[in-house]
PDB file of C-alpha atoms in Angstrom:
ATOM      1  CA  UNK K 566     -46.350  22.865 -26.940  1.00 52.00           C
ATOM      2  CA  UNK K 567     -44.272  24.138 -24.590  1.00 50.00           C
ATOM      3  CA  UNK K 568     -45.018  21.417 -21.815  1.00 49.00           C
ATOM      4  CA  UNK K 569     -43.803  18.738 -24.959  1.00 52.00           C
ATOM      5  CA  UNK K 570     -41.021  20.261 -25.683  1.00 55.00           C
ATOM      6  CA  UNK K 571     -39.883  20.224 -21.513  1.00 56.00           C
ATOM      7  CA  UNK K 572     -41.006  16.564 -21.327  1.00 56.00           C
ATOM      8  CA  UNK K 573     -38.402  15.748 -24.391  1.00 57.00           C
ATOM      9  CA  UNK K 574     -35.535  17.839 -22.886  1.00 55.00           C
ATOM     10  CA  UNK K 575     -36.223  16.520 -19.697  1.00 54.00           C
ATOM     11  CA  UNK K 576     -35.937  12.837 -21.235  1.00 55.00           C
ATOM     12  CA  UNK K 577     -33.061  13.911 -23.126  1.00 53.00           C
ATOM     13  CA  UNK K 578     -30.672  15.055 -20.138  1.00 58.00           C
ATOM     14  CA  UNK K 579     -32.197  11.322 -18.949  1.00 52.00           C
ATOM     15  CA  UNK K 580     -30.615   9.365 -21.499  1.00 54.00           C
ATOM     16  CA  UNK K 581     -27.217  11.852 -21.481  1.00 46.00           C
ATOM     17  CA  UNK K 582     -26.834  10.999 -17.740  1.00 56.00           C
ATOM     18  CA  UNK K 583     -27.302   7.409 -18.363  1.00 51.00           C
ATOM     19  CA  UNK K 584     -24.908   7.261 -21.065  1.00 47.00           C
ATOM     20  CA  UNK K 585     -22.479   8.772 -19.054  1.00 47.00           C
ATOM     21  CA  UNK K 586     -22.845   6.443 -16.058  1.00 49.00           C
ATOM     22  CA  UNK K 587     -22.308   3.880 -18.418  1.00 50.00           C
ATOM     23  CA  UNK K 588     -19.119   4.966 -19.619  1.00 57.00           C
ATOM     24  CA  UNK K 589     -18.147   5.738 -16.112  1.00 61.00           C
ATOM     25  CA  UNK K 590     -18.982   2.568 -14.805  1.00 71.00           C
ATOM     26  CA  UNK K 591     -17.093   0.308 -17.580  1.00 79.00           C
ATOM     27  CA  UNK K 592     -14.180   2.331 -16.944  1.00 81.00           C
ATOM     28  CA  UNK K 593     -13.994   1.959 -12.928  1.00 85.00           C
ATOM     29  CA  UNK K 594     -14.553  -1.904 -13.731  1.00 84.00           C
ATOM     30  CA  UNK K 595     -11.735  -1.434 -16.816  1.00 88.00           C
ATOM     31  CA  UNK K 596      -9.571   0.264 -13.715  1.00 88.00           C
ATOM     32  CA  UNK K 597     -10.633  -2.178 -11.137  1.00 90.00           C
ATOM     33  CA  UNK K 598      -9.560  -5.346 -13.339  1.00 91.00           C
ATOM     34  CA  UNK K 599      -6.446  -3.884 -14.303  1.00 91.00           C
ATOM     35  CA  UNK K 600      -5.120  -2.918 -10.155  1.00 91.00           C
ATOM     36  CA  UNK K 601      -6.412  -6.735  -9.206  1.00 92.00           C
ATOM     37  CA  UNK K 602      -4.340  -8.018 -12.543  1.00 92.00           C
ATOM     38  CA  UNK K 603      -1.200  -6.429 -11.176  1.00 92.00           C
ATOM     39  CA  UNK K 604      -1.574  -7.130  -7.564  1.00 93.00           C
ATOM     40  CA  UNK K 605      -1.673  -3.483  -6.792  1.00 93.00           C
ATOM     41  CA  UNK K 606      -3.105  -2.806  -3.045  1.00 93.00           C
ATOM     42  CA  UNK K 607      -4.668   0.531  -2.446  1.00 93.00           C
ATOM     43  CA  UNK K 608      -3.108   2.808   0.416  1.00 94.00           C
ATOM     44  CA  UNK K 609      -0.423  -0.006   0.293  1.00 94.00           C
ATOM     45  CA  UNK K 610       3.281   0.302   0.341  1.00 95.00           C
ATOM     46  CA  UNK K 611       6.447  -1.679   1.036  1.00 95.00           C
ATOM     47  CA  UNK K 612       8.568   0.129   3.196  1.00 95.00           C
ATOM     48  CA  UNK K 613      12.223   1.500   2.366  1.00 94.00           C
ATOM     49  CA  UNK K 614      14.600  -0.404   4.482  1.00 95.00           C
ATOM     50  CA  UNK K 615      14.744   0.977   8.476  1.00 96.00           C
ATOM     51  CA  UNK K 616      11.269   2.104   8.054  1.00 97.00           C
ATOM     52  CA  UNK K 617       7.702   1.071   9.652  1.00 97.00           C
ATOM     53  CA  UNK K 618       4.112   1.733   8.211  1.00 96.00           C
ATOM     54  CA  UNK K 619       1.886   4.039  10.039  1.00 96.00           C
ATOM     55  CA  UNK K 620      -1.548   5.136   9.761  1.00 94.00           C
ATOM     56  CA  UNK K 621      -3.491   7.814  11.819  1.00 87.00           C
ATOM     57  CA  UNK K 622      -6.941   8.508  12.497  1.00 79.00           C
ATOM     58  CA  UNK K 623      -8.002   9.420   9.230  1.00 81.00           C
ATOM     59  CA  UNK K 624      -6.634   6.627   7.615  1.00 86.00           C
ATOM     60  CA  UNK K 625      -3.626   8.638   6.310  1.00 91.00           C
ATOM     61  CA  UNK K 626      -0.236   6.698   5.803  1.00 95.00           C
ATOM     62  CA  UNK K 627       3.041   7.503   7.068  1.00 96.00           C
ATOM     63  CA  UNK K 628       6.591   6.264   7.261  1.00 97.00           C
ATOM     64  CA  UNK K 629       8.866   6.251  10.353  1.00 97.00           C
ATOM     65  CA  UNK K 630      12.009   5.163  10.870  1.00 97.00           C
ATOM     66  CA  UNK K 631      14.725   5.883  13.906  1.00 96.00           C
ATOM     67  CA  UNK K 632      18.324   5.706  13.005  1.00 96.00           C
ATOM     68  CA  UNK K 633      20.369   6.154  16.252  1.00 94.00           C
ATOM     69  CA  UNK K 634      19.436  10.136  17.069  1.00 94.00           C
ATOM     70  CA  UNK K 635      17.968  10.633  13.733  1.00 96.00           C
ATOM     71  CA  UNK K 636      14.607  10.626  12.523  1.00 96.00           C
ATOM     72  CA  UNK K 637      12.827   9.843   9.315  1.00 97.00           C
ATOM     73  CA  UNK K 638       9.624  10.732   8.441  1.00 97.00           C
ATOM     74  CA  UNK K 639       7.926  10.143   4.975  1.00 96.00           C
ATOM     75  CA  UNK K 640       4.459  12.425   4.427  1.00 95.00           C
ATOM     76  CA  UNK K 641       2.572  13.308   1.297  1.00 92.00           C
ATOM     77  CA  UNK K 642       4.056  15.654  -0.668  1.00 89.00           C
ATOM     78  CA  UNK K 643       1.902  15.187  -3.701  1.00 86.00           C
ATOM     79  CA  UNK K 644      -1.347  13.769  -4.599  1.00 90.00           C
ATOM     80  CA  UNK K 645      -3.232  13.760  -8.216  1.00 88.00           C
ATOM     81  CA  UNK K 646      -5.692  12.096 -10.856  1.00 90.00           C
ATOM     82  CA  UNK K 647      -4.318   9.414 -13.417  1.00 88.00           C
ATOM     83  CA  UNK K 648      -6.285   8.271 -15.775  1.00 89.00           C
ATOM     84  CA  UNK K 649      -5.656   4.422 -16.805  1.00 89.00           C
ATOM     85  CA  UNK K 650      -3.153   4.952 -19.713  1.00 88.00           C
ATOM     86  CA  UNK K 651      -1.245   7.333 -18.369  1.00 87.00           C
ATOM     87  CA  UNK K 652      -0.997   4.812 -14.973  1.00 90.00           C
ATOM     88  CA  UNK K 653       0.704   2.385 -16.793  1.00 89.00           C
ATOM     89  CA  UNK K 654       3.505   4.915 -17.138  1.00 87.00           C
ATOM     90  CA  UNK K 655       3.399   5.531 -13.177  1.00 87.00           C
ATOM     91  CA  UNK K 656       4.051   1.912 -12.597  1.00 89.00           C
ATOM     92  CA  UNK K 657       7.288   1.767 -14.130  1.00 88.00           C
ATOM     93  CA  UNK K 658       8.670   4.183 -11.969  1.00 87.00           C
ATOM     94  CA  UNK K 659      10.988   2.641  -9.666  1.00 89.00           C
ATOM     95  CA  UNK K 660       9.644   4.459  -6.622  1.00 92.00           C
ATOM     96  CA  UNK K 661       6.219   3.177  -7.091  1.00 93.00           C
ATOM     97  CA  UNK K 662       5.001   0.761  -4.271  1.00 94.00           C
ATOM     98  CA  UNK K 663       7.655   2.306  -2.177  1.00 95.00           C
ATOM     99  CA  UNK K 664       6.771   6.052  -1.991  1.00 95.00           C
ATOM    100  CA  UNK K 665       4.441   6.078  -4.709  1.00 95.00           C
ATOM    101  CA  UNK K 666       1.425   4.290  -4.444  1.00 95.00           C
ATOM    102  CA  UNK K 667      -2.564   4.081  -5.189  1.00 95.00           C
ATOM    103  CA  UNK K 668      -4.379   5.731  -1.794  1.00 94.00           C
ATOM    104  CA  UNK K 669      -7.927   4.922  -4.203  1.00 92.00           C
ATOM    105  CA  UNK K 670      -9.698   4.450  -7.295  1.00 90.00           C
ATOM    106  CA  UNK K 671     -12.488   7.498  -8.367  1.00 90.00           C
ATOM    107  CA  UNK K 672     -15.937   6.399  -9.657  1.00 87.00           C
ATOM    108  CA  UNK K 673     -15.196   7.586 -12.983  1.00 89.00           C
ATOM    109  CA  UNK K 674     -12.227   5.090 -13.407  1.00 88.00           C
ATOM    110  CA  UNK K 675      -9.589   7.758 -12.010  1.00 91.00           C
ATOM    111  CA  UNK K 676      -6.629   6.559  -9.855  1.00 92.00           C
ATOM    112  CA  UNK K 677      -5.603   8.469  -7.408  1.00 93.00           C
ATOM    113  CA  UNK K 678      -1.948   8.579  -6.727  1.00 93.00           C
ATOM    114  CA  UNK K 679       0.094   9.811  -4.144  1.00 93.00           C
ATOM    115  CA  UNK K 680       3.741  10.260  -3.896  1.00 93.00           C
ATOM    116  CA  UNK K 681       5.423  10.972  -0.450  1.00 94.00           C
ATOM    117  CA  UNK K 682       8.474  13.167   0.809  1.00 93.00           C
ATOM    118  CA  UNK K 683      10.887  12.628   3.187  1.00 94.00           C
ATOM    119  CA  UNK K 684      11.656  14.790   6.106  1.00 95.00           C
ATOM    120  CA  UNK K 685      14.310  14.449   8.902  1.00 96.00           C
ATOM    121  CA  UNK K 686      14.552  15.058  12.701  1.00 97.00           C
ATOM    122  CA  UNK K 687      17.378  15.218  15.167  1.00 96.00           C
ATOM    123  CA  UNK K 688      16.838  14.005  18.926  1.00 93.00           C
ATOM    124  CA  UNK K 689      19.623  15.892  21.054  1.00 90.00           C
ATOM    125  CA  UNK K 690      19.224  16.147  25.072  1.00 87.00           C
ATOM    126  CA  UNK K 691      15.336  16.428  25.361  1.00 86.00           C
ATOM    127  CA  UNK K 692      15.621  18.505  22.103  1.00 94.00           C
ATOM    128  CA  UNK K 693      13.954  17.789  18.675  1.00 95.00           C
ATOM    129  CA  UNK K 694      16.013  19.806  15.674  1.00 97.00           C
ATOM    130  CA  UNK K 695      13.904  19.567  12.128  1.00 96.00           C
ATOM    131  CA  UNK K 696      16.715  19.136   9.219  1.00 95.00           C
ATOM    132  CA  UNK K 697      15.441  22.177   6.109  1.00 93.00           C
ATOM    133  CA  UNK K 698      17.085  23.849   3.932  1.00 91.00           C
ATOM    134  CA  UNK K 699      18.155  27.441   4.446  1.00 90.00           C
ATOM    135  CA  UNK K 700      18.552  27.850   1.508  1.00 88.00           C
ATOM    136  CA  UNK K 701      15.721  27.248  -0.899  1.00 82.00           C
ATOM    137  CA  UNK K 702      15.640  28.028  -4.990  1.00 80.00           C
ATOM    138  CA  UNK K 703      12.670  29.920  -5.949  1.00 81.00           C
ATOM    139  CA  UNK K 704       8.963  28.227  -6.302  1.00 81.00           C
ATOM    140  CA  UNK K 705       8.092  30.485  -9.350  1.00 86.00           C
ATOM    141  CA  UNK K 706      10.028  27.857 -11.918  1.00 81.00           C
ATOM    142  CA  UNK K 707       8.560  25.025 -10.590  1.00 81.00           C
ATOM    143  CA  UNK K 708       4.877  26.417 -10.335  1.00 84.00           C
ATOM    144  CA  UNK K 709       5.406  27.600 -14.028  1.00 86.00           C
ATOM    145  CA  UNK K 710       6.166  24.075 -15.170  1.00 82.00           C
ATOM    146  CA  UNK K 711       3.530  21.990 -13.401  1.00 81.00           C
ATOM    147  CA  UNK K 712       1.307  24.766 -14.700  1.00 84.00           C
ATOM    148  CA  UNK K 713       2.631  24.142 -18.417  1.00 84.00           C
ATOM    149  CA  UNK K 714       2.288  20.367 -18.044  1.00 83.00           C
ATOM    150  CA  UNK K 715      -1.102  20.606 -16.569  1.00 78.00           C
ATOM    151  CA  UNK K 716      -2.486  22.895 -19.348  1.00 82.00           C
ATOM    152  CA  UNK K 717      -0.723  20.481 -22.015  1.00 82.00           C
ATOM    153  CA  UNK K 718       1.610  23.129 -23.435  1.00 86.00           C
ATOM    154  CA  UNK K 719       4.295  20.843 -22.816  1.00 85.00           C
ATOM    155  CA  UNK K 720       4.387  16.902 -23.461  1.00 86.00           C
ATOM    156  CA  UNK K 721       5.382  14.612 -20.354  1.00 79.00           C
ATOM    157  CA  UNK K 722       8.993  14.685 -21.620  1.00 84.00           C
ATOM    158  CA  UNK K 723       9.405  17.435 -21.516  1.00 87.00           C
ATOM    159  CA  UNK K 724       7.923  17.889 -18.192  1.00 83.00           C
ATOM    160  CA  UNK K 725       9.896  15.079 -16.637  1.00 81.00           C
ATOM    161  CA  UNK K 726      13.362  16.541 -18.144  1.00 86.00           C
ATOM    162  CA  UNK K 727      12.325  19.720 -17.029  1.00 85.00           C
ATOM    163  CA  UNK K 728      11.721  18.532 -13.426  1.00 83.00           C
ATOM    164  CA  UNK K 729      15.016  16.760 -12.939  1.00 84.00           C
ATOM    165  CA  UNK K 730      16.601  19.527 -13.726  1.00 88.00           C
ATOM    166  CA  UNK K 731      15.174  22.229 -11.105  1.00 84.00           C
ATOM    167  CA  UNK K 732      15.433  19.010  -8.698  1.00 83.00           C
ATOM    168  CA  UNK K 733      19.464  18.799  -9.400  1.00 87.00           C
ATOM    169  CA  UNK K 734      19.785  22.749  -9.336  1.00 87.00           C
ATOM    170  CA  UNK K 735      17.770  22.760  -5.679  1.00 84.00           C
ATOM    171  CA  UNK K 736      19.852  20.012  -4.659  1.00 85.00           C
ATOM    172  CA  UNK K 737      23.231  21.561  -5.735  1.00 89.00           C
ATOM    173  CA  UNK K 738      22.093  24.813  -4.157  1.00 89.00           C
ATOM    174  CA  UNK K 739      20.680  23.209  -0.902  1.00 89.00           C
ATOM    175  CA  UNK K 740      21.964  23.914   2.395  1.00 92.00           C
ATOM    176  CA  UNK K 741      20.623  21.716   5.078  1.00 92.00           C
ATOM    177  CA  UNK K 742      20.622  22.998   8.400  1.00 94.00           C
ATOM    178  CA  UNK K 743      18.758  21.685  11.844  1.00 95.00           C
ATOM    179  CA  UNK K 744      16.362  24.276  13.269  1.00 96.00           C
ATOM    180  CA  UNK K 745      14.752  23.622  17.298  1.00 96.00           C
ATOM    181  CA  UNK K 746      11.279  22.869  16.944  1.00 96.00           C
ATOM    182  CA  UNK K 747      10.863  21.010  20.497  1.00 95.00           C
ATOM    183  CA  UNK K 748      12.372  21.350  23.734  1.00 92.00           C
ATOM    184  CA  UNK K 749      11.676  19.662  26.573  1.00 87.00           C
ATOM    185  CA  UNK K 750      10.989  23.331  28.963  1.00 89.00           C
ATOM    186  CA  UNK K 751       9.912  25.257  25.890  1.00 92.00           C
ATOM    187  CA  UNK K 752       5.421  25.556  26.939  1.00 92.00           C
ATOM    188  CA  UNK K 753       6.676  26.530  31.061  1.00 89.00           C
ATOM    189  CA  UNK K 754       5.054  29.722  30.272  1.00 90.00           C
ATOM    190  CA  UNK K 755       3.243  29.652  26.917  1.00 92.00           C
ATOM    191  CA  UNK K 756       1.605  26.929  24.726  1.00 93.00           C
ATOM    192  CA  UNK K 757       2.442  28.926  21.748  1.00 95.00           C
ATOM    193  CA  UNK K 758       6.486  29.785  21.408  1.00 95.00           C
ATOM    194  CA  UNK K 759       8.069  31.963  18.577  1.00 96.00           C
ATOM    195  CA  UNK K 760      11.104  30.932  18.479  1.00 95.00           C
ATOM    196  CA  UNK K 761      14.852  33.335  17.935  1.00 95.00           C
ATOM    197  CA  UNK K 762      16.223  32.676  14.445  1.00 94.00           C
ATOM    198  CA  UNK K 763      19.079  31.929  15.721  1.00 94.00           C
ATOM    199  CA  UNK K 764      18.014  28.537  17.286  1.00 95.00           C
ATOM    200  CA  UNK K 765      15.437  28.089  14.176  1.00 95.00           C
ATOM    201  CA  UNK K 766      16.459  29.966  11.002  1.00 94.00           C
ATOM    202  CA  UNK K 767      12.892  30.131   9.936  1.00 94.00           C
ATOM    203  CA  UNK K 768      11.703  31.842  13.267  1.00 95.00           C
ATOM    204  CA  UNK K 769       8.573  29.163  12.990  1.00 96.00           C
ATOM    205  CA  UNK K 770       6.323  29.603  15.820  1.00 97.00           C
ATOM    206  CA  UNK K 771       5.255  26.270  17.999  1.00 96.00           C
ATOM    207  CA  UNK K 772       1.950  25.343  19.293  1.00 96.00           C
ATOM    208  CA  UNK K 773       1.443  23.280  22.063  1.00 93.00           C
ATOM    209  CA  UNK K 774      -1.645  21.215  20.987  1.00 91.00           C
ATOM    210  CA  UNK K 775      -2.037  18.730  24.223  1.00 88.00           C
ATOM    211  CA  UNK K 776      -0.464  16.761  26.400  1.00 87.00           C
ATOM    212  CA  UNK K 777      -0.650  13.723  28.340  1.00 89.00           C
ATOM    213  CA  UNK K 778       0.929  11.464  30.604  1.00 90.00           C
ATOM    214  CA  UNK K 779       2.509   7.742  29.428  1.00 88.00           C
ATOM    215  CA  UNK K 780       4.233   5.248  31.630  1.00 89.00           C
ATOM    216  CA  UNK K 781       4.546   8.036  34.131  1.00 89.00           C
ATOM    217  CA  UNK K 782       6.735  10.615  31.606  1.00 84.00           C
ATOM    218  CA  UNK K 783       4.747  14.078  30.493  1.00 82.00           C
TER     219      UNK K 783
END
């Protein structure tokens, strides 16, 4: 009796597991039809203007652009799960394709979408400054409401209304301020450098990771 009843759950989680690949696999094909219907590239984007397309090793993409001693770097600053529908509502942004864009598809149907930061450098004398603010709102409001969203207490909305608002009140409060993160003498002694606060406000701490010589230049 007992061996039956085994044999029956064991054909049982059979038929669950096909039923869900099923489903799984009509909606990556439901996904896949709907990025090639719209022309949408994965780990694509179309630069903003002044900036070039980079990838590294891992396949990761970047932005860089130089703008006389300036420099602009955009990284990822976020990356999450959209299912299909709520996609659609990604695509109207206006940022999408430009710092917002697919980096893949899940086999479930998922799309996985990034959106990227930008982050700015200062070349001065053999000297690279990072641009940060010094003076930063607190995280604890803005944890608290992509927790809210996340657990559906709040609607999208909501959320987004929310969000513009501790973005306006950071950027009202913000006070940007260049901090040494590179000098050309800095590893003479060390490969790892903690640096004063008052040539890097954060007192960050710089690691050497290698070096190497190109077109005769360390």
């Amino acid at each position: 009796m007992q061996f039956y009843m085994k044999i029956r759950l064991l054909i049982l989680l059979l038929n669950v597991q096909n039923i869900l690949h099923a489903q799984n696999s009509l909606k990556l094909d439901t996904t896949i039809n709907f990025i090639k219907a719209h022309g949408i590239k994965l780990n694509t984007v179309t630069p903003p203007t002044g900036f070039s397309v980079y990838y590294n090793c891992d396949s990761l993409l970047f932005m860089k652009g130089t703008f006389g001693d300036t420099i602009k770097i955009w990284t990822s600053a976020m990356d999450w799960y959209q299912d299909l529908e709520e996609f659609k509502d990604i695509l109207k942004n206006e940022h999408f394709g430009v710092t917002q864009f697919v980096k893949s598809v899940d086999d479930d149907g998922r799309i996985y979408v990034s959106s990227y930061h930008q982050t700015e450098f200062i070349c001065r004398n053999d000297s690279l400054f990072e641009i940060e603010n010094s003076n930063p709102t607190p995280s604890e409001p803005l944890t608290k409401l992509f927790s809210d969203f996340f657990s559906q207490k709040i609607n999208k909305e909501t959320y987004e209304s929310r969000l513009d608002s501790l973005r306006q009140i950071e950027e009202k409060q913000a006070v940007y301020t260049p901090k040494l993160i590179f000098a050309k003498k800095m590893f003479q002694k060390s490969k790892k450098v903690k640096l004063p606060k008052k040539l890097n406000f954060q007192g960050d701490t710089i690691e050497l990771e290698r070096q190497w010589i190109q077109n005769g230049k360390t």
